[in-house]
Short mmCIF file of C-alpha atoms and ligand atoms in Angstrom, two decimals:
data_model
loop_
_atom_site.label_atom_id
_atom_site.label_comp_id
_atom_site.label_asym_id
_atom_site.label_seq_id
_atom_site.Cartn_x
_atom_site.Cartn_y
_atom_site.Cartn_z
CA UNK F 1 -1.78 -5.25 9.47
CA UNK F 2 0.30 -4.33 12.47
CA UNK F 3 -0.14 -0.64 13.21
CA UNK F 4 1.74 1.11 16.01
CA UNK F 5 2.45 4.62 14.79
CA UNK F 6 -0.39 7.09 14.55
CA UNK F 7 -0.30 10.61 13.21
CA UNK F 8 -3.08 12.24 15.21
CA UNK F 9 -4.55 15.37 13.70
CA UNK F 10 -5.54 17.21 16.86
CA UNK F 11 -6.25 20.39 14.87
CA UNK F 12 -7.36 20.60 11.24
CA UNK F 13 -6.47 24.26 10.66
CA UNK F 14 -3.18 26.15 10.71
CA UNK F 15 -2.06 29.61 11.80
CA UNK F 16 0.20 29.98 8.74
CA UNK F 17 -0.14 29.16 5.04
CA UNK F 18 2.94 27.53 3.48
CA UNK F 19 2.54 27.57 -0.27
CA UNK F 20 3.60 23.92 -0.77
CA UNK F 21 1.36 22.55 2.01
CA UNK F 22 -0.41 19.35 0.93
CA UNK F 23 -3.11 19.93 3.57
CA UNK F 24 -4.48 23.15 2.10
CA UNK F 25 -2.76 24.22 -1.08
CA UNK F 26 -2.35 21.23 -3.39
CA UNK F 27 -5.98 20.55 -4.32
CA UNK F 28 -7.49 18.74 -1.31
CA UNK F 29 -10.34 20.71 0.25
CA UNK F 30 -11.56 18.03 2.65
CA UNK F 31 -10.13 19.94 5.65
CA UNK F 32 -13.09 22.33 5.32
CA UNK F 33 -15.50 19.66 6.51
CA UNK F 34 -13.27 18.45 9.37
CA UNK F 35 -13.97 19.56 12.97
CA UNK F 36 -11.40 22.22 13.89
CA UNK F 37 -10.20 20.12 16.83
CA UNK F 38 -10.35 16.45 17.69
CA UNK F 39 -13.24 15.63 20.04
CA UNK F 40 -12.94 13.81 23.37
CA UNK F 41 -15.27 11.01 22.25
CA UNK F 42 -12.94 10.33 19.28
CA UNK F 43 -9.86 10.23 21.50
CA UNK F 44 -11.56 7.85 23.94
CA UNK F 45 -12.66 5.50 21.16
CA UNK F 46 -9.23 5.63 19.59
CA UNK F 47 -7.38 4.77 22.81
CA UNK F 48 -9.76 1.91 23.55
CA UNK F 49 -9.47 0.43 20.05
CA UNK F 50 -5.74 0.88 19.53
CA UNK F 51 -5.16 -0.94 22.84
CA UNK F 52 -7.18 -3.89 21.54
CA UNK F 53 -5.19 -3.84 18.30
CA UNK F 54 -1.79 -3.64 20.07
CA UNK F 55 -2.69 -6.52 22.37
CA UNK F 56 -4.02 -8.63 19.53
CA UNK F 57 -0.92 -8.05 17.39
CA UNK F 58 1.43 -8.35 20.41
CA UNK F 59 3.02 -4.96 19.77
CA UNK F 60 4.64 -3.42 22.84
CA UNK F 61 5.24 0.15 21.63
CA UNK F 62 3.02 2.92 20.35
CA UNK F 63 4.28 6.14 18.71
CA UNK F 64 1.90 9.08 18.69
CA UNK F 65 2.82 11.96 16.39
CA UNK F 66 0.72 14.94 17.39
CA UNK F 67 0.03 16.81 14.19
CA UNK F 68 -2.27 19.25 12.44
CA UNK F 69 -2.75 21.78 10.85
CA UNK F 70 -0.97 23.37 13.74
CA UNK F 71 -1.36 21.26 16.91
CA UNK F 72 -0.52 24.13 19.26
CA UNK F 73 -3.75 25.86 18.23
CA UNK F 74 -5.30 23.37 20.67
CA UNK F 75 -6.01 24.70 24.18
CA UNK F 76 -3.22 23.71 26.56
CA UNK F 77 -5.67 22.04 28.94
CA UNK F 78 -7.11 19.96 26.06
CA UNK F 79 -3.61 18.97 25.01
CA UNK F 80 -2.83 17.70 28.51
CA UNK F 81 -6.11 15.82 28.69
CA UNK F 82 -5.34 14.26 25.26
CA UNK F 83 -2.01 12.93 26.55
CA UNK F 84 -3.57 11.65 29.78
CA UNK F 85 -6.04 9.48 27.87
CA UNK F 86 -3.09 7.27 26.92
CA UNK F 87 -2.33 6.34 30.57
CA UNK F 88 -4.51 3.27 30.19
CA UNK F 89 -2.24 2.03 27.39
CA UNK F 90 0.86 2.53 29.54
CA UNK F 91 -0.84 0.67 32.39
CA UNK F 92 -1.03 -2.33 30.04
CA UNK F 93 2.77 -2.37 29.73
CA UNK F 94 2.88 -0.73 26.35
CA UNK F 95 5.47 1.96 25.92
CA UNK F 96 3.94 5.15 24.49
CA UNK F 97 6.05 7.92 22.96
CA UNK F 98 4.75 11.35 21.97
CA UNK F 99 6.20 13.75 19.42
CA UNK F 100 4.56 17.03 18.55
CA UNK F 101 5.28 18.44 15.10
CA UNK F 102 4.77 22.20 15.13
CA UNK F 103 5.69 25.29 13.13
CA UNK F 104 6.98 26.65 16.45
CA UNK F 105 5.30 30.04 16.28
CA UNK F 106 2.97 29.57 19.27
CA UNK F 107 5.60 28.06 21.56
CA UNK F 108 6.06 29.56 25.01
CA UNK F 109 7.46 28.51 28.39
CA UNK F 110 4.12 27.05 29.46
CA UNK F 111 4.07 24.73 26.44
CA UNK F 112 7.63 23.68 27.29
CA UNK F 113 6.57 22.84 30.85
CA UNK F 114 3.75 20.66 29.50
CA UNK F 115 6.08 18.87 27.08
CA UNK F 116 8.63 18.28 29.86
CA UNK F 117 6.08 17.00 32.32
CA UNK F 118 4.60 14.53 29.83
CA UNK F 119 7.79 13.52 28.01
CA UNK F 120 6.73 14.97 24.65
CA UNK F 121 9.46 15.29 22.01
CA UNK F 122 9.29 18.36 19.81
CA UNK F 123 9.89 18.69 16.08
CA UNK F 124 9.89 22.08 14.34
CA UNK F 125 9.47 22.84 10.65
CA UNK F 126 12.03 25.21 9.14
CA UNK F 127 13.45 25.15 5.61
CA UNK F 128 16.80 26.89 5.98
CA UNK F 129 18.10 30.49 6.02
CA UNK F 130 15.57 33.33 6.34
CA UNK F 131 15.42 34.39 2.71
CA UNK F 132 14.76 30.89 1.40
CA UNK F 133 12.56 29.73 4.28
CA UNK F 134 10.37 32.78 3.72
CA UNK F 135 9.85 31.97 0.02
CA UNK F 136 7.33 29.28 0.95
CA UNK F 137 6.77 29.26 4.71
CA UNK F 138 4.55 32.32 5.00
CA UNK F 139 1.71 33.50 7.20
CA UNK F 140 -1.80 34.18 5.92
CA UNK F 141 -0.80 37.68 4.77
CA UNK F 142 2.16 36.29 2.82
CA UNK F 143 4.81 37.46 5.31
CA UNK F 144 7.78 35.21 6.07
CA UNK F 145 7.71 33.22 9.31
CA UNK F 146 11.45 32.68 9.89
CA UNK F 147 11.87 35.20 12.75
CA UNK F 148 8.90 33.81 14.67
CA UNK F 149 10.11 30.23 14.25
CA UNK F 150 13.59 31.13 15.49
CA UNK F 151 11.95 32.80 18.52
CA UNK F 152 10.15 29.51 19.22
CA UNK F 153 13.33 27.53 18.72
CA UNK F 154 15.14 29.73 21.24
CA UNK F 155 12.37 29.21 23.78
CA UNK F 156 12.87 25.46 23.38
CA UNK F 157 16.64 25.86 23.75
CA UNK F 158 16.27 27.95 26.90
CA UNK F 159 14.14 25.13 28.28
CA UNK F 160 16.86 22.60 27.44
CA UNK F 161 15.03 20.81 24.64
CA UNK F 162 16.98 18.87 22.05
CA UNK F 163 14.91 19.87 19.09
CA UNK F 164 14.65 18.03 15.77
CA UNK F 165 13.95 19.99 12.60
CA UNK F 166 11.86 18.93 9.61
CA UNK F 167 13.06 20.76 6.56
CA UNK F 168 11.88 20.57 2.96
CA UNK F 169 14.54 20.63 0.24
CA UNK F 170 14.91 23.93 -1.55
CA UNK F 171 17.05 23.84 -4.68
CA UNK F 172 17.44 27.64 -4.51
CA UNK F 173 19.62 27.35 -1.40
CA UNK F 174 23.32 26.83 -1.84
CA UNK F 175 23.92 23.42 -0.20
CA UNK F 176 26.92 24.75 1.80
CA UNK F 177 24.87 27.63 3.20
CA UNK F 178 21.99 25.27 3.92
CA UNK F 179 24.20 22.94 5.96
CA UNK F 180 26.05 25.77 7.76
CA UNK F 181 22.78 27.43 8.68
CA UNK F 182 21.45 24.35 10.48
CA UNK F 183 24.81 23.73 12.09
CA UNK F 184 24.82 27.27 13.50
CA UNK F 185 21.47 26.55 15.19
CA UNK F 186 23.09 23.73 17.24
CA UNK F 187 20.35 21.19 16.66
CA UNK F 188 20.07 17.53 17.56
CA UNK F 189 18.81 16.43 14.18
CA UNK F 190 17.48 17.66 10.87
CA UNK F 191 15.47 15.72 8.34
CA UNK F 192 15.74 16.90 4.76
CA UNK F 193 12.47 15.97 3.09
CA UNK F 194 11.94 15.75 -0.66
CA UNK F 195 9.49 18.37 -1.88
CA UNK F 196 6.06 16.75 -2.20
CA UNK F 197 4.82 16.39 -5.76
CA UNK F 198 3.79 13.61 -8.12
CA UNK F 199 4.01 12.82 -11.84
CA UNK F 200 1.12 15.21 -12.53
CA UNK F 201 2.75 18.14 -10.77
CA UNK F 202 6.53 18.00 -10.76
CA UNK F 203 7.43 20.43 -13.57
CA UNK F 204 8.60 23.12 -11.11
CA UNK F 205 11.23 20.74 -9.69
CA UNK F 206 12.43 19.66 -13.12
CA UNK F 207 12.80 23.25 -14.28
CA UNK F 208 15.29 24.21 -11.56
CA UNK F 209 18.96 24.97 -12.36
CA UNK F 210 20.22 22.05 -10.33
CA UNK F 211 18.77 18.57 -9.81
CA UNK F 212 17.57 17.18 -6.48
CA UNK F 213 20.29 14.51 -6.88
CA UNK F 214 23.10 17.06 -7.15
CA UNK F 215 21.70 19.19 -4.33
CA UNK F 216 21.37 16.21 -1.96
CA UNK F 217 24.82 14.88 -2.94
CA UNK F 218 26.37 18.28 -2.15
CA UNK F 219 24.62 18.42 1.24
CA UNK F 220 25.62 14.80 1.92
CA UNK F 221 29.31 15.37 1.11
CA UNK F 222 29.45 18.38 3.41
CA UNK F 223 27.70 16.46 6.19
CA UNK F 224 29.63 13.20 5.74
CA UNK F 225 33.00 14.95 5.91
CA UNK F 226 32.10 17.05 8.94
CA UNK F 227 33.57 15.57 12.12
CA UNK F 228 31.09 17.41 14.35
CA UNK F 229 27.98 16.54 12.40
CA UNK F 230 24.42 16.62 13.63
CA UNK F 231 22.07 13.81 12.65
CA UNK F 232 20.39 13.97 9.23
CA UNK F 233 17.78 11.25 9.30
CA UNK F 234 17.45 10.80 5.54
CA UNK F 235 21.19 10.11 5.16
CA UNK F 236 21.36 8.02 8.35
CA UNK F 237 18.57 5.81 7.05
CA UNK F 238 20.21 5.28 3.66
CA UNK F 239 23.53 4.36 5.33
CA UNK F 240 21.84 1.96 7.74
CA UNK F 241 19.96 0.30 4.87
CA UNK F 242 23.20 0.00 2.87
CA UNK F 243 24.79 -1.70 5.88
CA UNK F 244 21.94 -4.19 5.94
CA UNK F 245 19.85 -2.80 8.80
CA UNK F 246 16.18 -3.12 7.84
CA UNK F 247 14.80 -0.06 9.59
CA UNK F 248 12.72 1.38 6.80
CA UNK F 249 10.61 4.52 6.91
CA UNK F 250 7.71 5.17 4.63
CA UNK F 251 9.83 7.09 2.14
CA UNK F 252 12.72 4.58 2.02
CA UNK F 253 13.23 0.84 2.21
CA UNK F 254 10.87 -2.08 1.74
CA UNK F 255 9.53 -2.55 5.28
CA UNK F 256 5.80 -2.37 5.91
CA UNK F 257 4.48 1.11 6.70
CA UNK F 258 2.84 0.64 10.06
CA UNK F 259 1.56 4.23 10.24
CA UNK F 260 -2.02 5.50 10.13
CA UNK F 261 -3.51 8.97 10.22
CA UNK F 262 -6.34 9.75 12.62
CA UNK F 263 -8.27 12.80 11.39
CA UNK F 264 -10.05 15.22 13.76
CA UNK F 265 -13.42 13.63 12.85
CA UNK F 266 -12.10 10.15 13.68
CA UNK F 267 -11.37 9.14 10.07
CA UNK F 268 -8.60 6.53 9.78
CA UNK F 269 -6.56 7.17 6.66
CA UNK F 270 -3.32 6.49 4.83
CA UNK F 271 -0.51 9.02 5.02
CA UNK F 272 -1.76 12.61 4.67
CA UNK F 273 0.75 13.55 1.93
CA UNK F 274 -1.45 11.46 -0.41
CA UNK F 275 -3.86 14.39 -0.28
CA UNK F 276 -1.77 15.89 -3.08
CA UNK F 277 -3.23 13.26 -5.45
CA UNK F 278 -6.65 14.94 -5.52
CA UNK F 279 -9.54 16.28 -3.49
CA UNK F 280 -10.68 13.80 -0.79
CA UNK F 281 -8.23 11.20 -2.17
CA UNK F 282 -7.51 9.72 1.27
CA UNK F 283 -11.17 9.42 2.34
CA UNK F 284 -12.34 5.83 2.78
CA UNK F 285 -15.40 5.88 5.08
CA UNK F 286 -13.51 4.16 7.93
CA UNK F 287 -13.88 5.98 11.24
CA UNK F 288 -12.63 5.13 14.71
CA UNK F 289 -16.07 5.98 16.14
CA UNK F 290 -17.76 3.28 14.05
CA UNK F 291 -14.99 0.83 13.04
CA UNK F 292 -12.24 -1.26 14.60
CA UNK F 293 -8.57 -0.60 13.77
CA UNK F 294 -8.29 -3.94 11.93
CA UNK F 295 -10.94 -2.79 9.45
CA UNK F 296 -8.47 -0.38 7.81
CA UNK F 297 -7.23 -3.34 5.77
CA UNK F 298 -10.47 -2.99 3.76
CA UNK F 299 -9.17 0.27 2.32
CA UNK F 300 -7.24 -0.32 -0.93
CA UNK F 301 -5.30 2.92 -0.44
CA UNK F 302 -4.20 1.93 3.07
CA UNK F 303 -3.26 -1.52 1.75
CA UNK F 304 -1.17 0.01 -1.05
CA UNK F 305 0.50 2.43 1.38
CA UNK F 306 1.17 -0.26 4.01
CA UNK F 307 2.78 -2.47 1.34
CA UNK F 308 4.26 0.26 -0.86
CA UNK F 309 7.78 -1.19 -0.43
CA UNK F 310 6.50 -4.50 -1.79
CA UNK F 311 3.95 -3.43 -4.42
CA UNK F 312 6.62 -2.05 -6.71
CA UNK F 313 6.47 -1.23 -10.40
CA UNK F 314 8.51 -3.49 -12.66
CA UNK F 315 11.37 -1.01 -13.04
CA UNK F 316 11.94 -1.03 -9.27
CA UNK F 317 11.85 -4.83 -9.17
CA UNK F 318 14.69 -4.76 -11.70
CA UNK F 319 16.68 -2.16 -9.76
CA UNK F 320 19.81 -3.04 -7.74
CA UNK F 321 19.06 -0.44 -5.03
CA UNK F 322 15.45 -1.56 -4.63
CA UNK F 323 15.87 -2.67 -1.01
CA UNK F 324 17.26 0.71 0.01
CA UNK F 325 15.00 2.94 -2.05
CA UNK F 326 11.80 0.88 -1.94
CA UNK F 327 10.47 2.72 -4.99
CA UNK F 328 10.45 6.02 -3.08
CA UNK F 329 7.61 7.65 -1.19
CA UNK F 330 4.15 6.47 -2.32
CA UNK F 331 2.65 9.99 -2.85
CA UNK F 332 5.57 10.78 -5.19
CA UNK F 333 4.74 7.71 -7.32
CA UNK F 334 1.26 8.82 -8.32
CA UNK F 335 0.07 9.79 -11.81
CA UNK F 336 -3.47 10.20 -13.09
CA UNK F 337 -2.46 7.97 -16.00
CA UNK F 338 -1.03 4.93 -14.13
CA UNK F 339 -2.15 5.37 -10.52
CA UNK F 340 0.73 4.14 -8.34
CA UNK F 341 2.29 1.95 -11.01
CA UNK F 342 5.30 4.27 -11.38
CA UNK F 343 8.66 4.66 -9.71
CA UNK F 344 8.85 7.90 -7.71
CA UNK F 345 9.36 11.21 -9.54
CA UNK F 346 12.73 11.20 -7.74
CA UNK F 347 13.80 7.84 -9.20
CA UNK F 348 16.82 9.15 -11.08
CA UNK F 349 17.82 11.33 -8.11
CA UNK F 350 17.58 8.49 -5.63
CA UNK F 351 19.53 6.15 -7.88
CA UNK F 352 22.33 8.72 -8.16
CA UNK F 353 22.24 9.60 -4.45
CA UNK F 354 22.10 6.04 -3.12
CA UNK F 355 24.96 4.86 -5.35
CA UNK F 356 26.97 7.94 -4.31
CA UNK F 357 26.36 7.32 -0.61
CA UNK F 358 27.12 3.60 -0.94
CA UNK F 359 30.43 4.31 -2.66
CA UNK F 360 31.37 7.06 -0.17
CA UNK F 361 30.66 4.75 2.78
CA UNK F 362 32.61 1.87 1.27
CA UNK F 363 35.62 4.17 0.76
CA UNK F 364 35.79 4.76 4.52
CA UNK F 365 35.56 1.10 5.60
CA UNK F 366 38.43 -1.33 6.16
CA UNK F 367 38.78 -3.65 3.13
CA UNK F 368 38.33 -6.74 5.28
CA UNK F 369 34.98 -5.51 6.61
CA UNK F 370 33.78 -4.63 3.10
CA UNK F 371 34.55 -8.19 1.99
CA UNK F 372 32.93 -9.75 5.05
CA UNK F 373 29.76 -7.66 4.69
CA UNK F 374 29.55 -8.47 0.97
CA UNK F 375 29.50 -4.77 0.02
CA UNK F 376 30.59 -3.65 -3.41
CA UNK F 377 30.73 -0.37 -5.23
CA UNK F 378 28.07 0.42 -7.79
CA UNK F 379 28.15 3.33 -10.19
CA UNK F 380 24.98 5.07 -11.32
CA UNK F 381 25.72 3.99 -14.91
CA UNK F 382 26.11 0.34 -13.86
CA UNK F 383 22.88 0.51 -11.91
CA UNK F 384 21.06 1.76 -15.02
CA UNK F 385 22.54 -1.09 -17.05
CA UNK F 386 21.43 -3.64 -14.46
CA UNK F 387 17.88 -2.24 -14.64
CA UNK F 388 17.90 -2.44 -18.45
CA UNK F 389 19.20 -6.01 -18.38
CA UNK F 390 16.80 -7.21 -15.69
CA UNK F 391 13.62 -5.49 -16.84
CA UNK F 392 12.69 -7.90 -19.69
CA UNK F 393 13.05 -10.85 -17.30
CA UNK F 394 10.53 -9.51 -14.72
CA UNK F 395 7.04 -11.03 -15.02
CA UNK F 396 4.02 -8.77 -14.50
CA UNK F 397 3.18 -8.88 -10.76
CA UNK F 398 -0.43 -9.61 -9.74
CA UNK F 399 -0.77 -6.45 -7.64
CA UNK F 400 -0.28 -4.11 -10.65
CA UNK F 401 -4.05 -3.95 -11.23
CA UNK F 402 -4.48 -2.66 -7.67
CA UNK F 403 -1.81 0.03 -8.19
CA UNK F 404 -3.48 1.08 -11.43
CA UNK F 405 -6.98 1.12 -9.94
CA UNK F 406 -6.19 4.63 -8.65
CA UNK F 407 -5.77 6.15 -12.09
CA UNK F 408 -8.30 8.77 -13.05
CA UNK F 409 -10.88 8.26 -15.77
CA UNK F 410 -11.07 10.68 -18.71
CA UNK F 411 -14.23 12.10 -17.14
CA UNK F 412 -12.53 12.72 -13.79
CA UNK F 413 -9.61 14.37 -15.55
CA UNK F 414 -11.83 16.69 -17.57
CA UNK F 415 -13.79 17.62 -14.40
CA UNK F 416 -10.49 18.48 -12.72
CA UNK F 417 -9.48 20.69 -15.65
CA UNK F 418 -12.84 22.49 -15.53
S1 SF4 U 501 15.94 4.04 -7.72
FE1 SF4 U 501 14.17 4.18 -9.08
S2 SF4 U 501 14.01 2.16 -10.00
FE2 SF4 U 501 15.33 1.96 -8.20
S3 SF4 U 501 13.94 1.36 -6.56
FE3 SF4 U 501 14.15 3.57 -6.50
S4 SF4 U 501 12.43 4.37 -7.69
FE4 SF4 U 501 12.68 2.20 -8.21
#
């Protein structure tokens, strides 16, 4: 495995309590046994061992996503010392980038000075207009957090930061209002994330008045036709993949997922959203204080995550948008019944959205270029027919047993119910 993006959990607790949070509110309780903050010994071991891994795999960049819980619960002096530990990696001609992902509530001018001095990019979580944001993004007393986040955002703006926003889809928001709201905030970029759920837990999404496909298509149309648009990463990625650029992120495309999570106790794990599959689901006994980075390949869950764009269920192998979709985001593929041997819960939505985006992009391109690039329009209905036609011809892949090894036994299921 070639790993060069690490989500570092510098704090395992949060100052707010969003109801959809996979860290605390979707069944995983392992945070309770994590140290509240990452320890210096863990950081030192991590820096030493990731350098060995980068040199061995000849990787020349390292992306550090500083995460929590809420990372700004960390003392400012500890944050600075955390960043400084990476100097040794830079001295070995490896480019290191830092992004801190925060809810923005604890931001102040001093934090901005630290970020500026150490070249830290900042991402803020906000789900849209106040009323809708405050449905789910609440503090520990249940009060909405919108006003505090906007205060933080303004502090960043006054300090000349080009902030990116992470936003979770909310089907209750009118797509026009959703887009206009973010546009009014004058942001550099917004990512519109699918709400995290899996086949065991997605009834609330299915019972909404609109579908994720329709909601995303409406937001896309508004964005695509806006001449002064800001960047929306999810749409950018789909367009780039359609045009043949193999960028891939862990929720789209078939590239390897070269991301690991470092927990505050030093645990090395697959993506944290997998916590929604059950209590302690991501735990694997591999720890940076006792293991080398290369040893993560011993974890079946990390292997499945790293190769999730390749270890696809048969339906995805039969699908004409497979290379763009990549079967969706691994946590969204899980069911107690089949493990990861499912397409994502958003399969139908992604098929509709990707075909819609492909056809919209093709409509804007000169005919000659479309011919040269080998692009052709594909309706959702045709895509379904292609899947139906191809499916019987696909042999059972060898890795299916590995995908299914994560299903829960009857006993585990009954314990969960109790
Ligand atoms: S659209 Fe559905 S079938 Fe096609 S690759 Fe994505 S998840 Fe698989």
